[in-house]
Amino acid sequence: MTSNAAVPFWRAAGMTYITYSNICANLVRNCLKEPYKTEALSREKVHFSISKWTDGKPEKPTIRSDSPEE
Amino acid sequence: MKGSGPPVATVLVASTVALTSSSSAEVQHVSFSTTSSNQVDMVIVPATTGQMGVLPGHVATIAEFKPGVLSVHEGSETTKYFVSSGFVFIHANSFADIITVKAVPLDRINANLVQKRLVDFTLKLS
Protein backbone atom coordinates (compact mmCIF):
# COMPACT_ATOMS: atom_id res chain seq x y z
CA MET A 1 0.00 0.00 0.00
CA THR A 2 1.53 3.32 -0.99
CA SER A 3 0.91 6.31 1.24
CA ASN A 4 0.68 9.94 0.21
CA ALA A 5 2.33 11.23 3.36
CA ALA A 6 5.26 13.67 3.38
CA VAL A 7 4.53 15.31 0.04
CA PRO A 8 6.84 18.31 -0.38
CA PHE A 9 5.05 21.64 0.00
CA TRP A 10 5.63 22.67 -3.60
CA ARG A 11 4.01 19.52 -4.90
CA ALA A 12 1.14 19.96 -2.49
CA ALA A 13 0.69 23.40 -4.03
CA GLY A 14 0.34 21.82 -7.47
CA MET A 15 3.80 22.61 -8.82
CA THR A 16 6.69 20.56 -10.03
CA TYR A 17 10.14 21.09 -8.55
CA ILE A 18 11.28 22.91 -11.68
CA THR A 19 8.38 25.39 -11.47
CA TYR A 20 9.16 26.03 -7.80
CA SER A 21 12.87 26.42 -8.46
CA ASN A 22 12.27 28.83 -11.35
CA ILE A 23 9.92 30.94 -9.24
CA CYS A 24 12.56 31.12 -6.50
CA ALA A 25 15.21 32.09 -9.02
CA ASN A 26 13.00 34.84 -10.45
CA LEU A 27 12.37 36.25 -7.01
CA VAL A 28 16.10 36.40 -6.37
CA ARG A 29 16.80 37.89 -9.78
CA ASN A 30 14.37 40.69 -9.13
CA CYS A 31 16.17 41.61 -5.93
CA LEU A 32 19.59 42.11 -7.44
CA LYS A 33 21.44 45.41 -7.69
CA GLU A 34 22.02 46.99 -11.04
CA PRO A 35 23.79 46.16 -13.38
CA TYR A 36 23.49 42.51 -12.31
CA LYS A 37 19.73 42.68 -12.38
CA THR A 38 19.37 43.76 -16.01
CA GLU A 39 22.09 41.30 -16.98
CA ALA A 40 20.31 38.42 -15.29
CA LEU A 41 16.85 39.31 -16.58
CA SER A 42 18.06 39.67 -20.15
CA ARG A 43 20.04 36.45 -19.87
CA GLU A 44 16.99 34.52 -18.83
CA LYS A 45 14.79 35.57 -21.70
CA VAL A 46 13.77 32.77 -24.03
CA HIS A 47 12.73 32.98 -27.62
CA PHE A 48 11.84 29.93 -29.62
CA SER A 49 9.40 28.66 -32.16
CA ILE A 50 7.31 25.54 -31.65
CA SER A 51 5.47 23.54 -34.24
CA LYS A 52 3.28 20.54 -33.68
CA TRP A 53 3.62 17.67 -36.07
CA THR A 54 0.66 15.72 -37.43
CA ASP A 55 0.80 12.98 -40.07
CA GLY A 56 4.54 13.48 -40.42
CA LYS A 57 4.21 17.15 -41.34
CA PRO A 58 4.84 20.20 -39.22
CA GLU A 59 1.98 22.59 -38.69
CA LYS A 60 2.41 26.34 -38.65
CA PRO A 61 4.94 27.26 -35.96
CA THR A 62 4.14 29.53 -33.05
CA ILE A 63 6.76 31.88 -31.71
CA ARG A 64 7.21 32.00 -27.98
CA SER A 65 9.07 34.84 -26.42
CA ASP A 66 9.08 34.87 -22.66
CA SER A 67 10.79 37.02 -20.14
CA PRO A 68 11.50 35.51 -16.74
CA GLU A 69 8.49 37.12 -15.04
CA GLU A 70 6.09 34.82 -16.86
CA MET B 1 41.44 18.65 7.74
CA LYS B 2 43.70 19.87 4.97
CA GLY B 3 46.78 17.75 4.43
CA SER B 4 45.63 14.77 6.40
CA GLY B 5 43.22 12.02 5.48
CA PRO B 6 40.85 12.29 2.53
CA PRO B 7 40.97 15.33 0.20
CA VAL B 8 39.06 18.43 1.23
CA ALA B 9 35.67 19.13 -0.26
CA THR B 10 35.41 20.43 -3.78
CA VAL B 11 32.63 22.86 -4.45
CA LEU B 12 31.05 23.21 -7.85
CA VAL B 13 28.40 25.85 -8.14
CA ALA B 14 26.28 25.97 -11.25
CA SER B 15 24.81 29.42 -11.34
CA THR B 16 22.20 30.63 -13.82
CA VAL B 17 21.28 28.59 -16.83
CA ALA B 18 20.03 30.57 -19.78
CA LEU B 19 18.67 29.14 -22.98
CA THR B 20 18.24 31.50 -25.86
CA SER B 21 17.52 30.56 -29.40
CA SER B 22 17.78 32.78 -32.42
CA SER B 23 16.83 31.79 -35.90
CA SER B 24 20.21 30.46 -36.86
CA ALA B 25 21.75 29.03 -33.76
CA GLU B 26 20.91 27.74 -30.36
CA VAL B 27 23.11 29.09 -27.69
CA GLN B 28 23.15 27.59 -24.28
CA HIS B 29 25.10 29.28 -21.55
CA VAL B 30 25.89 27.62 -18.32
CA SER B 31 28.12 29.60 -16.09
CA PHE B 32 30.10 27.88 -13.44
CA SER B 33 31.94 29.49 -10.68
CA THR B 34 34.28 27.39 -8.67
CA THR B 35 36.16 28.49 -5.63
CA SER B 36 39.68 29.69 -6.25
CA SER B 37 41.48 26.43 -5.62
CA ASN B 38 38.57 24.02 -5.86
CA GLN B 39 39.53 22.79 -2.44
CA VAL B 40 37.93 24.25 0.62
CA ASP B 41 37.75 23.50 4.30
CA MET B 42 34.05 23.63 4.86
CA VAL B 43 30.79 24.60 3.21
CA ILE B 44 27.67 25.52 5.13
CA VAL B 45 24.55 24.91 3.09
CA PRO B 46 20.94 25.93 3.75
CA ALA B 47 19.25 22.53 3.76
CA THR B 48 15.52 22.22 4.35
CA THR B 49 16.40 20.62 7.68
CA GLY B 50 18.54 23.61 8.68
CA GLN B 51 22.05 24.90 8.13
CA MET B 52 24.26 21.94 7.37
CA GLY B 53 28.03 22.03 7.68
CA VAL B 54 29.88 19.91 5.16
CA LEU B 55 33.43 18.94 6.08
CA PRO B 56 35.86 16.57 4.43
CA GLY B 57 34.87 13.03 5.20
CA HIS B 58 31.18 13.89 5.40
CA VAL B 59 28.94 10.91 4.85
CA ALA B 60 27.47 10.68 1.37
CA THR B 61 24.24 12.67 1.44
CA ILE B 62 21.75 14.32 -0.82
CA ALA B 63 20.02 17.35 0.64
CA GLU B 64 17.47 19.75 -0.77
CA PHE B 65 17.99 23.45 -0.14
CA LYS B 66 15.58 26.01 1.08
CA PRO B 67 16.39 29.53 -0.13
CA GLY B 68 19.24 30.73 2.04
CA VAL B 69 22.87 31.55 2.51
CA LEU B 70 25.64 29.27 1.37
CA SER B 71 29.02 29.97 2.92
CA VAL B 72 32.29 28.62 1.64
CA HIS B 73 35.12 28.55 4.17
CA GLU B 74 38.67 28.39 2.96
CA GLY B 75 41.37 29.01 5.53
CA SER B 76 40.41 32.25 7.18
CA GLU B 77 38.25 33.45 4.29
CA THR B 78 34.53 33.00 3.96
CA THR B 79 32.60 33.68 0.79
CA LYS B 80 28.85 33.88 1.10
CA TYR B 81 26.26 33.38 -1.59
CA PHE B 82 22.50 33.42 -1.54
CA VAL B 83 21.07 30.36 -3.24
CA SER B 84 17.54 30.38 -4.57
CA SER B 85 16.90 26.65 -4.17
CA GLY B 86 18.65 23.48 -5.29
CA PHE B 87 20.45 20.50 -3.93
CA VAL B 88 23.77 19.39 -2.55
CA PHE B 89 25.15 16.01 -3.46
CA ILE B 90 27.89 14.97 -1.09
CA HIS B 91 29.96 12.09 -2.37
CA ALA B 92 31.86 9.62 -0.28
CA ASN B 93 35.22 10.92 -1.51
CA SER B 94 34.71 14.40 0.03
CA PHE B 95 33.47 15.99 -3.18
CA ALA B 96 30.32 18.05 -2.85
CA ASP B 97 28.28 19.23 -5.80
CA ILE B 98 26.08 22.22 -5.19
CA ILE B 99 23.40 22.55 -7.81
CA THR B 100 21.28 25.64 -7.95
CA VAL B 101 19.73 27.91 -10.54
CA LYS B 102 20.95 31.06 -8.83
CA ALA B 103 23.80 31.54 -6.43
CA VAL B 104 24.36 35.24 -5.92
CA PRO B 105 27.20 36.81 -3.94
CA LEU B 106 25.55 38.63 -1.05
CA ASP B 107 26.89 42.02 -2.05
CA ARG B 108 24.90 41.88 -5.28
CA ILE B 109 21.60 41.85 -3.46
CA ASN B 110 19.68 45.07 -3.00
CA ALA B 111 18.32 44.98 0.55
CA ASN B 112 15.72 47.69 -0.12
CA LEU B 113 14.22 45.70 -2.95
CA VAL B 114 14.07 42.63 -0.75
CA GLN B 115 12.24 44.50 2.00
CA LYS B 116 9.82 46.08 -0.42
CA ARG B 117 8.99 42.81 -2.15
CA LEU B 118 8.61 41.04 1.17
CA VAL B 119 6.05 43.61 2.23
CA ASP B 120 4.25 43.32 -1.10
CA PHE B 121 4.02 39.56 -0.95
CA THR B 122 3.00 39.50 2.71
CA LEU B 123 0.16 41.84 1.81
CA LYS B 124 -0.85 39.58 -1.06
CA LEU B 125 -0.97 36.63 1.28
CA SER B 126 -3.27 38.21 3.82
Tab-separated table of C-alpha atoms in Angstrom:
chain	number	residue	atom	x	y	z
A	1	MET	CA	0.000	0.000	0.000
A	2	THR	CA	1.530	3.324	-0.985
A	3	SER	CA	0.910	6.310	1.243
A	4	ASN	CA	0.684	9.941	0.213
A	5	ALA	CA	2.335	11.233	3.360
A	6	ALA	CA	5.260	13.666	3.378
A	7	VAL	CA	4.535	15.311	0.041
A	8	PRO	CA	6.840	18.310	-0.379
A	9	PHE	CA	5.052	21.641	0.001
A	10	TRP	CA	5.630	22.669	-3.598
A	11	ARG	CA	4.012	19.521	-4.896
A	12	ALA	CA	1.142	19.956	-2.489
A	13	ALA	CA	0.694	23.400	-4.026
A	14	GLY	CA	0.336	21.818	-7.466
A	15	MET	CA	3.803	22.607	-8.821
A	16	THR	CA	6.685	20.556	-10.034
A	17	TYR	CA	10.138	21.092	-8.555
A	18	ILE	CA	11.276	22.910	-11.681
A	19	THR	CA	8.377	25.386	-11.474
A	20	TYR	CA	9.158	26.027	-7.803
A	21	SER	CA	12.868	26.417	-8.462
A	22	ASN	CA	12.267	28.828	-11.347
A	23	ILE	CA	9.923	30.935	-9.243
A	24	CYS	CA	12.555	31.124	-6.504
A	25	ALA	CA	15.214	32.090	-9.020
A	26	ASN	CA	13.000	34.837	-10.450
A	27	LEU	CA	12.367	36.246	-7.009
A	28	VAL	CA	16.105	36.402	-6.369
A	29	ARG	CA	16.797	37.888	-9.784
A	30	ASN	CA	14.375	40.686	-9.132
A	31	CYS	CA	16.169	41.605	-5.928
A	32	LEU	CA	19.593	42.112	-7.440
A	33	LYS	CA	21.444	45.411	-7.689
A	34	GLU	CA	22.021	46.989	-11.044
A	35	PRO	CA	23.787	46.158	-13.380
A	36	TYR	CA	23.486	42.513	-12.307
A	37	LYS	CA	19.728	42.684	-12.385
A	38	THR	CA	19.367	43.763	-16.006
A	39	GLU	CA	22.085	41.299	-16.984
A	40	ALA	CA	20.307	38.416	-15.293
A	41	LEU	CA	16.853	39.308	-16.577
A	42	SER	CA	18.056	39.674	-20.150
A	43	ARG	CA	20.044	36.454	-19.865
A	44	GLU	CA	16.987	34.515	-18.832
A	45	LYS	CA	14.790	35.574	-21.700
A	46	VAL	CA	13.775	32.768	-24.029
A	47	HIS	CA	12.725	32.980	-27.622
A	48	PHE	CA	11.840	29.934	-29.624
A	49	SER	CA	9.398	28.658	-32.158
A	50	ILE	CA	7.307	25.544	-31.654
A	51	SER	CA	5.472	23.542	-34.241
A	52	LYS	CA	3.277	20.536	-33.679
A	53	TRP	CA	3.623	17.671	-36.073
A	54	THR	CA	0.659	15.723	-37.434
A	55	ASP	CA	0.800	12.984	-40.066
A	56	GLY	CA	4.537	13.482	-40.422
A	57	LYS	CA	4.206	17.155	-41.341
A	58	PRO	CA	4.836	20.201	-39.222
A	59	GLU	CA	1.977	22.586	-38.687
A	60	LYS	CA	2.414	26.336	-38.650
A	61	PRO	CA	4.943	27.257	-35.962
A	62	THR	CA	4.137	29.534	-33.053
A	63	ILE	CA	6.759	31.881	-31.707
A	64	ARG	CA	7.208	31.999	-27.979
A	65	SER	CA	9.070	34.840	-26.418
A	66	ASP	CA	9.079	34.871	-22.664
A	67	SER	CA	10.792	37.017	-20.136
A	68	PRO	CA	11.499	35.513	-16.739
A	69	GLU	CA	8.492	37.119	-15.039
A	70	GLU	CA	6.093	34.822	-16.856
B	1	MET	CA	41.443	18.645	7.737
B	2	LYS	CA	43.700	19.869	4.972
B	3	GLY	CA	46.780	17.753	4.426
B	4	SER	CA	45.628	14.765	6.398
B	5	GLY	CA	43.221	12.020	5.477
B	6	PRO	CA	40.855	12.291	2.534
B	7	PRO	CA	40.971	15.331	0.201
B	8	VAL	CA	39.058	18.429	1.234
B	9	ALA	CA	35.672	19.128	-0.264
B	10	THR	CA	35.408	20.433	-3.780
B	11	VAL	CA	32.634	22.856	-4.451
B	12	LEU	CA	31.050	23.214	-7.853
B	13	VAL	CA	28.398	25.850	-8.141
B	14	ALA	CA	26.283	25.970	-11.248
B	15	SER	CA	24.815	29.419	-11.341
B	16	THR	CA	22.200	30.628	-13.816
B	17	VAL	CA	21.284	28.593	-16.825
B	18	ALA	CA	20.035	30.573	-19.782
B	19	LEU	CA	18.672	29.140	-22.976
B	20	THR	CA	18.239	31.500	-25.857
B	21	SER	CA	17.521	30.555	-29.400
B	22	SER	CA	17.776	32.781	-32.421
B	23	SER	CA	16.828	31.785	-35.902
B	24	SER	CA	20.207	30.463	-36.863
B	25	ALA	CA	21.750	29.029	-33.759
B	26	GLU	CA	20.909	27.737	-30.357
B	27	VAL	CA	23.112	29.095	-27.685
B	28	GLN	CA	23.145	27.591	-24.284
B	29	HIS	CA	25.098	29.281	-21.551
B	30	VAL	CA	25.893	27.616	-18.319
B	31	SER	CA	28.124	29.597	-16.087
B	32	PHE	CA	30.099	27.882	-13.445
B	33	SER	CA	31.941	29.491	-10.681
B	34	THR	CA	34.284	27.394	-8.673
B	35	THR	CA	36.159	28.490	-5.632
B	36	SER	CA	39.675	29.686	-6.252
B	37	SER	CA	41.475	26.432	-5.617
B	38	ASN	CA	38.572	24.017	-5.855
B	39	GLN	CA	39.532	22.786	-2.439
B	40	VAL	CA	37.931	24.250	0.619
B	41	ASP	CA	37.752	23.496	4.298
B	42	MET	CA	34.049	23.628	4.855
B	43	VAL	CA	30.794	24.603	3.212
B	44	ILE	CA	27.665	25.524	5.129
B	45	VAL	CA	24.552	24.906	3.094
B	46	PRO	CA	20.939	25.926	3.752
B	47	ALA	CA	19.251	22.525	3.759
B	48	THR	CA	15.521	22.221	4.351
B	49	THR	CA	16.400	20.617	7.677
B	50	GLY	CA	18.542	23.610	8.680
B	51	GLN	CA	22.055	24.895	8.134
B	52	MET	CA	24.260	21.936	7.374
B	53	GLY	CA	28.030	22.034	7.675
B	54	VAL	CA	29.884	19.912	5.156
B	55	LEU	CA	33.430	18.940	6.082
B	56	PRO	CA	35.860	16.569	4.426
B	57	GLY	CA	34.869	13.030	5.199
B	58	HIS	CA	31.177	13.886	5.401
B	59	VAL	CA	28.944	10.907	4.849
B	60	ALA	CA	27.469	10.682	1.372
B	61	THR	CA	24.241	12.670	1.437
B	62	ILE	CA	21.746	14.324	-0.819
B	63	ALA	CA	20.021	17.354	0.643
B	64	GLU	CA	17.466	19.752	-0.774
B	65	PHE	CA	17.994	23.451	-0.143
B	66	LYS	CA	15.584	26.013	1.079
B	67	PRO	CA	16.394	29.534	-0.132
B	68	GLY	CA	19.237	30.727	2.045
B	69	VAL	CA	22.868	31.546	2.513
B	70	LEU	CA	25.637	29.273	1.371
B	71	SER	CA	29.018	29.970	2.922
B	72	VAL	CA	32.293	28.623	1.642
B	73	HIS	CA	35.123	28.548	4.173
B	74	GLU	CA	38.665	28.392	2.960
B	75	GLY	CA	41.373	29.006	5.532
B	76	SER	CA	40.412	32.250	7.177
B	77	GLU	CA	38.251	33.447	4.286
B	78	THR	CA	34.532	32.997	3.963
B	79	THR	CA	32.597	33.679	0.794
B	80	LYS	CA	28.851	33.876	1.097
B	81	TYR	CA	26.256	33.382	-1.589
B	82	PHE	CA	22.497	33.421	-1.540
B	83	VAL	CA	21.065	30.359	-3.238
B	84	SER	CA	17.537	30.384	-4.575
B	85	SER	CA	16.904	26.647	-4.171
B	86	GLY	CA	18.645	23.482	-5.288
B	87	PHE	CA	20.452	20.496	-3.935
B	88	VAL	CA	23.767	19.392	-2.554
B	89	PHE	CA	25.146	16.013	-3.464
B	90	ILE	CA	27.895	14.975	-1.092
B	91	HIS	CA	29.962	12.094	-2.366
B	92	ALA	CA	31.861	9.619	-0.276
B	93	ASN	CA	35.224	10.922	-1.512
B	94	SER	CA	34.711	14.397	0.028
B	95	PHE	CA	33.469	15.993	-3.179
B	96	ALA	CA	30.320	18.048	-2.850
B	97	ASP	CA	28.276	19.234	-5.803
B	98	ILE	CA	26.076	22.222	-5.186
B	99	ILE	CA	23.396	22.549	-7.806
B	100	THR	CA	21.280	25.640	-7.954
B	101	VAL	CA	19.734	27.915	-10.541
B	102	LYS	CA	20.946	31.062	-8.834
B	103	ALA	CA	23.802	31.544	-6.428
B	104	VAL	CA	24.356	35.238	-5.920
B	105	PRO	CA	27.204	36.809	-3.936
B	106	LEU	CA	25.547	38.635	-1.054
B	107	ASP	CA	26.892	42.022	-2.048
B	108	ARG	CA	24.903	41.880	-5.282
B	109	ILE	CA	21.600	41.852	-3.464
B	110	ASN	CA	19.681	45.065	-2.997
B	111	ALA	CA	18.320	44.983	0.552
B	112	ASN	CA	15.724	47.685	-0.115
B	113	LEU	CA	14.217	45.704	-2.950
B	114	VAL	CA	14.073	42.628	-0.753
B	115	GLN	CA	12.242	44.502	2.001
B	116	LYS	CA	9.824	46.084	-0.417
B	117	ARG	CA	8.987	42.812	-2.151
B	118	LEU	CA	8.614	41.041	1.173
B	119	VAL	CA	6.050	43.614	2.229
B	120	ASP	CA	4.247	43.317	-1.104
B	121	PHE	CA	4.021	39.561	-0.950
B	122	THR	CA	2.998	39.504	2.709
B	123	LEU	CA	0.158	41.836	1.809
B	124	LYS	CA	-0.854	39.579	-1.056
B	125	LEU	CA	-0.967	36.627	1.282
B	126	SER	CA	-3.269	38.210	3.817
